[in-house]
Amino acid sequence: MTYHIGTPGKPWGEQEKAQWLAERHLQRSYQDEVVSQVQALAGALELVQYGALSYDPERYPLLALKSPNWQPGKPYVLVTGGMHGYETSGVQGAIAFAREKASHYGQHFNLLICPCISPWGYEVINRWNPLALDPNRSFIADSQSEEAAALQKLVADIGAAFVCHIDLHETTDSDESEFRPALAARDGKVFEPGTIPDGFYVVDNSESPQPAFQQAIVEAVAKVTHIAPADPDGTIIGSKVVAPGVIEYPLKKLGLCASVTTAPYTCTTEVYPDSPKATPAICNAAQVAAVCGALEFLLAR
């Protein structure tokens, strides 16, 4: 499969990136679907604006919600969604958690909820930002991704040792039809087709795995939606399945969002919205269940 932009075997230059950007179009409203919902929670939670994207600062404020009355003795927990803008349930699941569960868990944790890290990506339903950069591979020093850099600064300015970070994602059919082919073309590589797992799975940190924590999340989500089985070779998206519904990545090495706090307990969720067994409501509920499963595990320690 050859992507329609670029020359096979040659990484994109500015001309190809400009062509790619010109083909992106607004498909939904960040203001209507995210900002308005987040602002509506400002009475129960503390609303924080931690920046704005230079692409359009008025259109793309970066918003977070904090549980009220933070106390130094409580564990700090970060929940993020919308690192990839096209992964809708990550955004709406984070908002649903804030609306439905944050008041309860805020009694036990200092919660920081960032529902949509990549607002431009949310509106154009895309994995990258306008520079054709993946924010979720950009959690490095001097990051060129505004989205990643803003979250890094927010976490650094808080100056607390977070115990847990749940990063809410989706794996979609468009990963295989659009985003992975585009990635290969951008980098001048050959696209090698893969498979899309049918169901929910999580990504642990291979540099410091927490298998019991991951299993607690999987078990909580299994009450809401089905868990992805391994492929015949024992992998999910090419990574070895280390437990039902669990794979591992080296978070820091790959510059992934889940490494931003250096928390000992981290999880990247992956919901599958294109399954015939799934609906948007099920996907959002699965994300909420994942966060709750993680926090219940921490409370039981």
PDB file of C-alpha atoms in Angstrom:
ATOM      1  CA  MET A   1       0.000   0.000   0.000  1.00  0.00           C
ATOM      2  CA  THR A   2       1.467   3.359  -1.065  1.00  0.00           C
ATOM      3  CA  TYR A   3       0.277   6.562   0.576  1.00  0.00           C
ATOM      4  CA  HIS A   4      -0.843   9.252  -1.842  1.00  0.00           C
ATOM      5  CA  ILE A   5       1.557  11.924  -0.546  1.00  0.00           C
ATOM      6  CA  GLY A   6       5.305  11.781  -1.076  1.00  0.00           C
ATOM      7  CA  THR A   7       7.801   9.632  -2.941  1.00  0.00           C
ATOM      8  CA  PRO A   8       8.237   6.025  -1.730  1.00  0.00           C
ATOM      9  CA  GLY A   9      11.464   5.658   0.231  1.00  0.00           C
ATOM     10  CA  LYS A  10      11.957   9.407   0.693  1.00  0.00           C
ATOM     11  CA  PRO A  11      10.968  11.192   3.938  1.00  0.00           C
ATOM     12  CA  TRP A  12       8.596  14.114   3.619  1.00  0.00           C
ATOM     13  CA  GLY A  13       9.940  17.607   3.232  1.00  0.00           C
ATOM     14  CA  GLU A  14       8.076  20.852   3.803  1.00  0.00           C
ATOM     15  CA  GLN A  15       6.168  20.548   0.522  1.00  0.00           C
ATOM     16  CA  GLU A  16       4.705  17.152   1.425  1.00  0.00           C
ATOM     17  CA  LYS A  17       3.839  18.310   4.938  1.00  0.00           C
ATOM     18  CA  ALA A  18       2.102  21.368   3.484  1.00  0.00           C
ATOM     19  CA  GLN A  19       0.107  19.157   1.128  1.00  0.00           C
ATOM     20  CA  TRP A  20      -0.892  16.911   4.007  1.00  0.00           C
ATOM     21  CA  LEU A  21      -1.980  19.912   6.093  1.00  0.00           C
ATOM     22  CA  ALA A  22      -3.969  21.400   3.203  1.00  0.00           C
ATOM     23  CA  GLU A  23      -6.019  18.207   3.067  1.00  0.00           C
ATOM     24  CA  ARG A  24      -7.108  18.475   6.712  1.00  0.00           C
ATOM     25  CA  HIS A  25     -10.567  19.962   7.281  1.00  0.00           C
ATOM     26  CA  LEU A  26     -12.588  20.795  10.371  1.00  0.00           C
ATOM     27  CA  GLN A  27     -15.076  18.015  11.048  1.00  0.00           C
ATOM     28  CA  ARG A  28     -16.372  18.844  14.527  1.00  0.00           C
ATOM     29  CA  SER A  29     -16.211  21.590  17.122  1.00  0.00           C
ATOM     30  CA  TYR A  30     -13.805  21.511  20.059  1.00  0.00           C
ATOM     31  CA  GLN A  31     -15.652  24.467  21.570  1.00  0.00           C
ATOM     32  CA  ASP A  32     -19.053  22.758  21.401  1.00  0.00           C
ATOM     33  CA  GLU A  33     -18.065  19.194  22.234  1.00  0.00           C
ATOM     34  CA  VAL A  34     -15.271  19.736  24.752  1.00  0.00           C
ATOM     35  CA  VAL A  35     -14.851  23.291  26.050  1.00  0.00           C
ATOM     36  CA  SER A  36     -18.533  23.772  26.870  1.00  0.00           C
ATOM     37  CA  GLN A  37     -18.677  20.437  28.723  1.00  0.00           C
ATOM     38  CA  VAL A  38     -15.515  21.144  30.675  1.00  0.00           C
ATOM     39  CA  GLN A  39     -16.639  24.643  31.614  1.00  0.00           C
ATOM     40  CA  ALA A  40     -19.957  23.233  32.816  1.00  0.00           C
ATOM     41  CA  LEU A  41     -18.050  21.289  35.492  1.00  0.00           C
ATOM     42  CA  ALA A  42     -16.310  24.367  36.888  1.00  0.00           C
ATOM     43  CA  GLY A  43     -18.709  24.545  39.823  1.00  0.00           C
ATOM     44  CA  ALA A  44     -17.804  21.121  41.167  1.00  0.00           C
ATOM     45  CA  LEU A  45     -14.176  21.080  40.024  1.00  0.00           C
ATOM     46  CA  GLU A  46     -11.514  23.732  39.636  1.00  0.00           C
ATOM     47  CA  LEU A  47     -11.095  24.828  36.009  1.00  0.00           C
ATOM     48  CA  VAL A  48      -7.531  25.575  34.905  1.00  0.00           C
ATOM     49  CA  GLN A  49      -6.329  26.900  31.573  1.00  0.00           C
ATOM     50  CA  TYR A  50      -2.733  25.780  31.194  1.00  0.00           C
ATOM     51  CA  GLY A  51      -2.070  27.263  27.782  1.00  0.00           C
ATOM     52  CA  ALA A  52      -3.437  27.665  24.267  1.00  0.00           C
ATOM     53  CA  LEU A  53      -2.271  26.385  20.905  1.00  0.00           C
ATOM     54  CA  SER A  54      -0.621  29.035  18.743  1.00  0.00           C
ATOM     55  CA  TYR A  55      -2.488  27.709  15.686  1.00  0.00           C
ATOM     56  CA  ASP A  56      -5.536  29.596  17.030  1.00  0.00           C
ATOM     57  CA  PRO A  57      -5.292  30.555  20.737  1.00  0.00           C
ATOM     58  CA  GLU A  58      -8.928  31.620  21.007  1.00  0.00           C
ATOM     59  CA  ARG A  59     -10.218  28.445  19.404  1.00  0.00           C
ATOM     60  CA  TYR A  60      -7.839  26.053  21.163  1.00  0.00           C
ATOM     61  CA  PRO A  61      -7.460  26.804  24.893  1.00  0.00           C
ATOM     62  CA  LEU A  62      -5.865  23.946  26.811  1.00  0.00           C
ATOM     63  CA  LEU A  63      -8.094  23.113  29.765  1.00  0.00           C
ATOM     64  CA  ALA A  64      -7.737  20.962  32.854  1.00  0.00           C
ATOM     65  CA  LEU A  65      -9.934  20.154  35.821  1.00  0.00           C
ATOM     66  CA  LYS A  66      -8.693  19.713  39.380  1.00  0.00           C
ATOM     67  CA  SER A  67     -10.488  18.163  42.300  1.00  0.00           C
ATOM     68  CA  PRO A  68     -11.064  20.917  44.862  1.00  0.00           C
ATOM     69  CA  ASN A  69      -9.055  21.439  48.024  1.00  0.00           C
ATOM     70  CA  TRP A  70      -5.865  19.645  47.073  1.00  0.00           C
ATOM     71  CA  GLN A  71      -4.011  18.387  50.125  1.00  0.00           C
ATOM     72  CA  PRO A  72      -0.301  17.463  50.177  1.00  0.00           C
ATOM     73  CA  GLY A  73      -1.058  14.220  52.017  1.00  0.00           C
ATOM     74  CA  LYS A  74      -3.227  12.828  49.227  1.00  0.00           C
ATOM     75  CA  PRO A  75      -1.736  10.895  46.293  1.00  0.00           C
ATOM     76  CA  TYR A  76      -1.582  12.834  43.017  1.00  0.00           C
ATOM     77  CA  VAL A  77      -3.289  11.265  39.983  1.00  0.00           C
ATOM     78  CA  LEU A  78      -3.279  12.473  36.367  1.00  0.00           C
ATOM     79  CA  VAL A  79      -5.943  11.492  33.830  1.00  0.00           C
ATOM     80  CA  THR A  80      -5.376  12.510  30.213  1.00  0.00           C
ATOM     81  CA  GLY A  81      -7.443  12.114  27.055  1.00  0.00           C
ATOM     82  CA  GLY A  82      -7.282  13.282  23.478  1.00  0.00           C
ATOM     83  CA  MET A  83      -3.543  12.938  23.088  1.00  0.00           C
ATOM     84  CA  HIS A  84      -4.546  11.740  19.637  1.00  0.00           C
ATOM     85  CA  GLY A  85      -7.414  13.951  18.583  1.00  0.00           C
ATOM     86  CA  TYR A  86      -9.275  11.309  16.596  1.00  0.00           C
ATOM     87  CA  GLU A  87      -9.603   8.998  19.614  1.00  0.00           C
ATOM     88  CA  THR A  88     -12.982  10.285  20.711  1.00  0.00           C
ATOM     89  CA  SER A  89     -13.706   8.157  23.781  1.00  0.00           C
ATOM     90  CA  GLY A  90     -10.430   9.237  25.342  1.00  0.00           C
ATOM     91  CA  VAL A  91     -11.772  12.788  25.391  1.00  0.00           C
ATOM     92  CA  GLN A  92     -15.380  12.048  26.224  1.00  0.00           C
ATOM     93  CA  GLY A  93     -14.404   9.326  28.688  1.00  0.00           C
ATOM     94  CA  ALA A  94     -12.202  11.754  30.608  1.00  0.00           C
ATOM     95  CA  ILE A  95     -15.039  14.274  30.719  1.00  0.00           C
ATOM     96  CA  ALA A  96     -17.475  11.574  31.834  1.00  0.00           C
ATOM     97  CA  PHE A  97     -15.100  10.536  34.622  1.00  0.00           C
ATOM     98  CA  ALA A  98     -14.804  14.161  35.742  1.00  0.00           C
ATOM     99  CA  ARG A  99     -18.576  14.589  35.695  1.00  0.00           C
ATOM    100  CA  GLU A 100     -19.601  11.264  37.262  1.00  0.00           C
ATOM    101  CA  LYS A 101     -16.742  10.066  39.457  1.00  0.00           C
ATOM    102  CA  ALA A 102     -14.320  12.863  40.333  1.00  0.00           C
ATOM    103  CA  SER A 103     -16.273  14.074  43.360  1.00  0.00           C
ATOM    104  CA  HIS A 104     -16.048  10.608  44.915  1.00  0.00           C
ATOM    105  CA  TYR A 105     -12.402   9.914  44.151  1.00  0.00           C
ATOM    106  CA  GLY A 106     -11.406  13.474  44.969  1.00  0.00           C
ATOM    107  CA  GLN A 107     -11.922  12.551  48.602  1.00  0.00           C
ATOM    108  CA  HIS A 108      -8.933  10.226  48.347  1.00  0.00           C
ATOM    109  CA  PHE A 109      -6.753  11.700  45.582  1.00  0.00           C
ATOM    110  CA  ASN A 110      -5.595  15.019  44.222  1.00  0.00           C
ATOM    111  CA  LEU A 111      -7.016  14.615  40.711  1.00  0.00           C
ATOM    112  CA  LEU A 112      -5.780  16.441  37.632  1.00  0.00           C
ATOM    113  CA  ILE A 113      -7.880  15.724  34.531  1.00  0.00           C
ATOM    114  CA  CYS A 114      -6.806  16.968  31.084  1.00  0.00           C
ATOM    115  CA  PRO A 115      -9.589  15.840  28.755  1.00  0.00           C
ATOM    116  CA  CYS A 116      -8.226  16.941  25.384  1.00  0.00           C
ATOM    117  CA  ILE A 117      -4.475  17.388  24.926  1.00  0.00           C
ATOM    118  CA  SER A 118      -4.734  17.893  21.148  1.00  0.00           C
ATOM    119  CA  PRO A 119      -7.719  20.148  20.331  1.00  0.00           C
ATOM    120  CA  TRP A 120      -6.755  20.757  16.700  1.00  0.00           C
ATOM    121  CA  GLY A 121      -6.443  16.998  16.208  1.00  0.00           C
ATOM    122  CA  TYR A 122      -9.871  16.582  17.797  1.00  0.00           C
ATOM    123  CA  GLU A 123     -11.487  18.937  15.307  1.00  0.00           C
ATOM    124  CA  VAL A 124      -9.870  17.458  12.203  1.00  0.00           C
ATOM    125  CA  ILE A 125     -10.086  13.899  13.602  1.00  0.00           C
ATOM    126  CA  ASN A 126      -6.397  13.185  13.196  1.00  0.00           C
ATOM    127  CA  ARG A 127      -3.534  11.587  15.070  1.00  0.00           C
ATOM    128  CA  TRP A 128      -0.991  14.327  14.373  1.00  0.00           C
ATOM    129  CA  ASN A 129      -0.773  18.059  14.983  1.00  0.00           C
ATOM    130  CA  PRO A 130      -0.530  20.586  12.092  1.00  0.00           C
ATOM    131  CA  LEU A 131       3.232  20.005  11.838  1.00  0.00           C
ATOM    132  CA  ALA A 132       2.626  16.320  11.033  1.00  0.00           C
ATOM    133  CA  LEU A 133       4.047  15.462  14.456  1.00  0.00           C
ATOM    134  CA  ASP A 134       2.604  12.836  16.772  1.00  0.00           C
ATOM    135  CA  PRO A 135       2.219  14.519  20.182  1.00  0.00           C
ATOM    136  CA  ASN A 136       2.381  11.080  21.786  1.00  0.00           C
ATOM    137  CA  ARG A 137       5.955  10.588  20.582  1.00  0.00           C
ATOM    138  CA  SER A 138       6.983  14.065  21.691  1.00  0.00           C
ATOM    139  CA  PHE A 139       7.410  13.902  25.465  1.00  0.00           C
ATOM    140  CA  ILE A 140      11.089  14.767  25.287  1.00  0.00           C
ATOM    141  CA  ALA A 141      13.265  17.728  26.207  1.00  0.00           C
ATOM    142  CA  ASP A 142      12.677  20.772  23.995  1.00  0.00           C
ATOM    143  CA  SER A 143       9.625  19.136  22.453  1.00  0.00           C
ATOM    144  CA  GLN A 144       8.531  20.503  19.092  1.00  0.00           C
ATOM    145  CA  SER A 145       4.919  19.573  19.883  1.00  0.00           C
ATOM    146  CA  GLU A 146       3.065  22.420  21.589  1.00  0.00           C
ATOM    147  CA  GLU A 147       0.567  19.911  22.911  1.00  0.00           C
ATOM    148  CA  ALA A 148       3.216  17.812  24.642  1.00  0.00           C
ATOM    149  CA  ALA A 149       5.255  20.785  25.840  1.00  0.00           C
ATOM    150  CA  ALA A 150       2.222  22.405  27.469  1.00  0.00           C
ATOM    151  CA  LEU A 151       1.378  19.248  29.428  1.00  0.00           C
ATOM    152  CA  GLN A 152       5.006  18.819  30.454  1.00  0.00           C
ATOM    153  CA  LYS A 153       5.034  22.359  31.832  1.00  0.00           C
ATOM    154  CA  LEU A 154       1.737  21.866  33.651  1.00  0.00           C
ATOM    155  CA  VAL A 155       3.045  18.761  35.412  1.00  0.00           C
ATOM    156  CA  ALA A 156       6.388  20.404  36.197  1.00  0.00           C
ATOM    157  CA  ASP A 157       4.732  23.526  37.611  1.00  0.00           C
ATOM    158  CA  ILE A 158       2.619  21.442  39.982  1.00  0.00           C
ATOM    159  CA  GLY A 159       5.860  20.097  41.388  1.00  0.00           C
ATOM    160  CA  ALA A 160       4.312  16.992  42.957  1.00  0.00           C
ATOM    161  CA  ALA A 161       5.276  13.343  42.776  1.00  0.00           C
ATOM    162  CA  PHE A 162       2.344  11.736  40.973  1.00  0.00           C
ATOM    163  CA  VAL A 163       1.553   8.178  41.966  1.00  0.00           C
ATOM    164  CA  CYS A 164      -0.601   7.341  38.937  1.00  0.00           C
ATOM    165  CA  HIS A 165      -1.285   8.439  35.358  1.00  0.00           C
ATOM    166  CA  ILE A 166      -4.040   6.979  33.181  1.00  0.00           C
ATOM    167  CA  ASP A 167      -3.792   8.002  29.516  1.00  0.00           C
ATOM    168  CA  LEU A 168      -6.983   7.266  27.575  1.00  0.00           C
ATOM    169  CA  HIS A 169      -6.659   6.124  23.937  1.00  0.00           C
ATOM    170  CA  GLU A 170      -8.394   4.191  21.161  1.00  0.00           C
ATOM    171  CA  THR A 171      -7.186   1.784  18.501  1.00  0.00           C
ATOM    172  CA  THR A 172      -9.296   2.261  15.363  1.00  0.00           C
ATOM    173  CA  ASP A 173      -9.615   0.772  11.911  1.00  0.00           C
ATOM    174  CA  SER A 174      -8.263   4.066  10.549  1.00  0.00           C
ATOM    175  CA  ASP A 175      -4.935   3.266  12.214  1.00  0.00           C
ATOM    176  CA  GLU A 176      -4.401   0.687   9.506  1.00  0.00           C
ATOM    177  CA  SER A 177      -6.119   2.465   6.611  1.00  0.00           C
ATOM    178  CA  GLU A 178      -4.764   5.989   7.159  1.00  0.00           C
ATOM    179  CA  PHE A 179      -2.453   6.726  10.038  1.00  0.00           C
ATOM    180  CA  ARG A 180       0.139   3.981   9.815  1.00  0.00           C
ATOM    181  CA  PRO A 181       0.429   4.343   6.010  1.00  0.00           C
ATOM    182  CA  ALA A 182       0.844   8.111   6.476  1.00  0.00           C
ATOM    183  CA  LEU A 183       3.504   7.530   9.125  1.00  0.00           C
ATOM    184  CA  ALA A 184       5.473   5.211   6.861  1.00  0.00           C
ATOM    185  CA  ALA A 185       5.271   7.714   3.995  1.00  0.00           C
ATOM    186  CA  ARG A 186       6.286  10.637   6.212  1.00  0.00           C
ATOM    187  CA  ASP A 187       9.368   8.759   7.395  1.00  0.00           C
ATOM    188  CA  GLY A 188      10.288   7.317   3.988  1.00  0.00           C
ATOM    189  CA  LYS A 189       9.650   3.745   5.084  1.00  0.00           C
ATOM    190  CA  VAL A 190       7.726   0.836   3.610  1.00  0.00           C
ATOM    191  CA  PHE A 191       4.284   0.331   5.103  1.00  0.00           C
ATOM    192  CA  GLU A 192       3.867  -3.157   6.505  1.00  0.00           C
ATOM    193  CA  PRO A 193       0.200  -4.043   7.099  1.00  0.00           C
ATOM    194  CA  GLY A 194      -0.769  -5.199  10.563  1.00  0.00           C
ATOM    195  CA  THR A 195      -3.921  -6.227  12.389  1.00  0.00           C
ATOM    196  CA  ILE A 196      -6.444  -4.324  14.477  1.00  0.00           C
ATOM    197  CA  PRO A 197      -7.290  -5.975  17.818  1.00  0.00           C
ATOM    198  CA  ASP A 198     -10.994  -6.448  18.448  1.00  0.00           C
ATOM    199  CA  GLY A 199     -11.496  -5.252  21.986  1.00  0.00           C
ATOM    200  CA  PHE A 200      -9.961  -3.359  24.879  1.00  0.00           C
ATOM    201  CA  TYR A 201      -6.328  -3.693  25.931  1.00  0.00           C
ATOM    202  CA  VAL A 202      -3.791  -1.727  27.952  1.00  0.00           C
ATOM    203  CA  VAL A 203      -0.142  -0.764  27.613  1.00  0.00           C
ATOM    204  CA  ASP A 204       2.118  -1.141  30.655  1.00  0.00           C
ATOM    205  CA  ASN A 205       5.574   0.390  31.123  1.00  0.00           C
ATOM    206  CA  SER A 206       8.170  -2.233  30.183  1.00  0.00           C
ATOM    207  CA  GLU A 207      10.794  -0.211  32.064  1.00  0.00           C
ATOM    208  CA  SER A 208       8.854  -0.675  35.333  1.00  0.00           C
ATOM    209  CA  PRO A 209       5.894  -3.027  34.850  1.00  0.00           C
ATOM    210  CA  GLN A 210       2.986  -3.205  37.269  1.00  0.00           C
ATOM    211  CA  PRO A 211       1.117  -6.373  36.226  1.00  0.00           C
ATOM    212  CA  ALA A 212      -1.342  -6.467  39.132  1.00  0.00           C
ATOM    213  CA  PHE A 213      -2.317  -2.853  38.472  1.00  0.00           C
ATOM    214  CA  GLN A 214      -2.911  -3.522  34.780  1.00  0.00           C
ATOM    215  CA  GLN A 215      -4.926  -6.639  35.501  1.00  0.00           C
ATOM    216  CA  ALA A 216      -7.168  -4.711  37.891  1.00  0.00           C
ATOM    217  CA  ILE A 217      -7.916  -2.247  35.090  1.00  0.00           C
ATOM    218  CA  VAL A 218      -8.625  -5.006  32.578  1.00  0.00           C
ATOM    219  CA  GLU A 219     -10.946  -6.762  35.003  1.00  0.00           C
ATOM    220  CA  ALA A 220     -12.862  -3.536  35.660  1.00  0.00           C
ATOM    221  CA  VAL A 221     -13.296  -2.839  31.943  1.00  0.00           C
ATOM    222  CA  ALA A 222     -14.311  -6.438  31.196  1.00  0.00           C
ATOM    223  CA  LYS A 223     -17.575  -5.675  33.003  1.00  0.00           C
ATOM    224  CA  VAL A 224     -18.299  -3.032  30.354  1.00  0.00           C
ATOM    225  CA  THR A 225     -16.815  -4.321  27.089  1.00  0.00           C
ATOM    226  CA  HIS A 226     -14.838  -7.237  25.690  1.00  0.00           C
ATOM    227  CA  ILE A 227     -11.080  -7.645  26.055  1.00  0.00           C
ATOM    228  CA  ALA A 228      -8.960  -8.049  22.924  1.00  0.00           C
ATOM    229  CA  PRO A 229      -7.576 -11.545  22.390  1.00  0.00           C
ATOM    230  CA  ALA A 230      -4.000 -12.043  21.255  1.00  0.00           C
ATOM    231  CA  ASP A 231      -3.244 -12.644  17.595  1.00  0.00           C
ATOM    232  CA  PRO A 232      -2.193 -16.222  16.683  1.00  0.00           C
ATOM    233  CA  ASP A 233       1.457 -15.266  17.256  1.00  0.00           C
ATOM    234  CA  GLY A 234       0.710 -14.185  20.832  1.00  0.00           C
ATOM    235  CA  THR A 235       0.884 -10.454  20.151  1.00  0.00           C
ATOM    236  CA  ILE A 236      -1.366  -7.399  20.011  1.00  0.00           C
ATOM    237  CA  ILE A 237      -0.305  -4.822  17.393  1.00  0.00           C
ATOM    238  CA  GLY A 238       2.988  -6.653  17.165  1.00  0.00           C
ATOM    239  CA  SER A 239       3.798  -6.561  20.901  1.00  0.00           C
ATOM    240  CA  LYS A 240       3.909  -9.654  23.082  1.00  0.00           C
ATOM    241  CA  VAL A 241       0.843 -10.172  25.255  1.00  0.00           C
ATOM    242  CA  VAL A 242       2.196 -10.527  28.801  1.00  0.00           C
ATOM    243  CA  ALA A 243      -1.230 -11.121  30.402  1.00  0.00           C
ATOM    244  CA  PRO A 244      -4.789 -11.094  29.055  1.00  0.00           C
ATOM    245  CA  GLY A 245      -5.289  -7.700  27.432  1.00  0.00           C
ATOM    246  CA  VAL A 246      -1.852  -6.377  28.455  1.00  0.00           C
ATOM    247  CA  ILE A 247       1.193  -5.426  26.372  1.00  0.00           C
ATOM    248  CA  GLU A 248       4.245  -3.347  27.276  1.00  0.00           C
ATOM    249  CA  TYR A 249       6.125  -0.391  25.772  1.00  0.00           C
ATOM    250  CA  PRO A 250       9.235   1.476  27.012  1.00  0.00           C
ATOM    251  CA  LEU A 251       7.396   4.692  27.779  1.00  0.00           C
ATOM    252  CA  LYS A 252      10.300   7.070  28.344  1.00  0.00           C
ATOM    253  CA  LYS A 253      12.355   5.741  25.443  1.00  0.00           C
ATOM    254  CA  LEU A 254       9.454   6.286  23.034  1.00  0.00           C
ATOM    255  CA  GLY A 255       8.566   9.732  24.399  1.00  0.00           C
ATOM    256  CA  LEU A 256       5.029   8.658  25.263  1.00  0.00           C
ATOM    257  CA  CYS A 257       2.554  10.741  27.231  1.00  0.00           C
ATOM    258  CA  ALA A 258       2.316   8.125  29.978  1.00  0.00           C
ATOM    259  CA  SER A 259       5.924   8.937  30.922  1.00  0.00           C
ATOM    260  CA  VAL A 260       5.242  12.624  31.641  1.00  0.00           C
ATOM    261  CA  THR A 261       4.869  12.283  35.426  1.00  0.00           C
ATOM    262  CA  THR A 262       7.332   9.403  36.102  1.00  0.00           C
ATOM    263  CA  ALA A 263       4.523   7.938  38.234  1.00  0.00           C
ATOM    264  CA  PRO A 264       5.085   4.325  39.335  1.00  0.00           C
ATOM    265  CA  TYR A 265       1.577   3.327  38.211  1.00  0.00           C
ATOM    266  CA  THR A 266       0.824   4.177  34.588  1.00  0.00           C
ATOM    267  CA  CYS A 267      -1.574   2.812  32.026  1.00  0.00           C
ATOM    268  CA  THR A 268      -2.370   3.627  28.423  1.00  0.00           C
ATOM    269  CA  THR A 269      -5.852   2.368  27.623  1.00  0.00           C
ATOM    270  CA  GLU A 270      -6.901   1.268  24.142  1.00  0.00           C
ATOM    271  CA  VAL A 271     -10.613   1.033  23.399  1.00  0.00           C
ATOM    272  CA  TYR A 272     -11.840  -0.336  20.043  1.00  0.00           C
ATOM    273  CA  PRO A 273     -14.780   1.793  18.838  1.00  0.00           C
ATOM    274  CA  ASP A 274     -15.086   0.078  15.438  1.00  0.00           C
ATOM    275  CA  SER A 275     -16.089  -3.269  16.893  1.00  0.00           C
ATOM    276  CA  PRO A 276     -19.614  -4.451  16.034  1.00  0.00           C
ATOM    277  CA  LYS A 277     -19.955  -5.053  19.763  1.00  0.00           C
ATOM    278  CA  ALA A 278     -19.177  -1.428  20.661  1.00  0.00           C
ATOM    279  CA  THR A 279     -21.061   1.867  20.719  1.00  0.00           C
ATOM    280  CA  PRO A 280     -19.847   5.373  21.641  1.00  0.00           C
ATOM    281  CA  ALA A 281     -21.567   5.006  25.015  1.00  0.00           C
ATOM    282  CA  ILE A 282     -19.843   1.672  25.669  1.00  0.00           C
ATOM    283  CA  CYS A 283     -16.465   3.123  24.701  1.00  0.00           C
ATOM    284  CA  ASN A 284     -16.878   6.116  27.006  1.00  0.00           C
ATOM    285  CA  ALA A 285     -18.009   3.841  29.834  1.00  0.00           C
ATOM    286  CA  ALA A 286     -14.982   1.601  29.272  1.00  0.00           C
ATOM    287  CA  GLN A 287     -12.653   4.568  29.715  1.00  0.00           C
ATOM    288  CA  VAL A 288     -14.419   5.560  32.935  1.00  0.00           C
ATOM    289  CA  ALA A 289     -14.216   1.980  34.173  1.00  0.00           C
ATOM    290  CA  ALA A 290     -10.485   1.899  33.422  1.00  0.00           C
ATOM    291  CA  VAL A 291      -9.822   4.990  35.537  1.00  0.00           C
ATOM    292  CA  CYS A 292     -12.023   3.731  38.348  1.00  0.00           C
ATOM    293  CA  GLY A 293     -10.353   0.306  38.244  1.00  0.00           C
ATOM    294  CA  ALA A 294      -6.959   1.958  38.570  1.00  0.00           C
ATOM    295  CA  LEU A 295      -8.035   4.115  41.514  1.00  0.00           C
ATOM    296  CA  GLU A 296      -9.751   1.238  43.293  1.00  0.00           C
ATOM    297  CA  PHE A 297      -6.524  -0.736  43.006  1.00  0.00           C
ATOM    298  CA  LEU A 298      -4.592   2.110  44.606  1.00  0.00           C
ATOM    299  CA  LEU A 299      -7.139   2.454  47.403  1.00  0.00           C
ATOM    300  CA  ALA A 300      -6.840  -1.265  48.190  1.00  0.00           C
ATOM    301  CA  ARG A 301      -3.037  -1.173  48.497  1.00  0.00           C
TER     302      ARG A 301
END
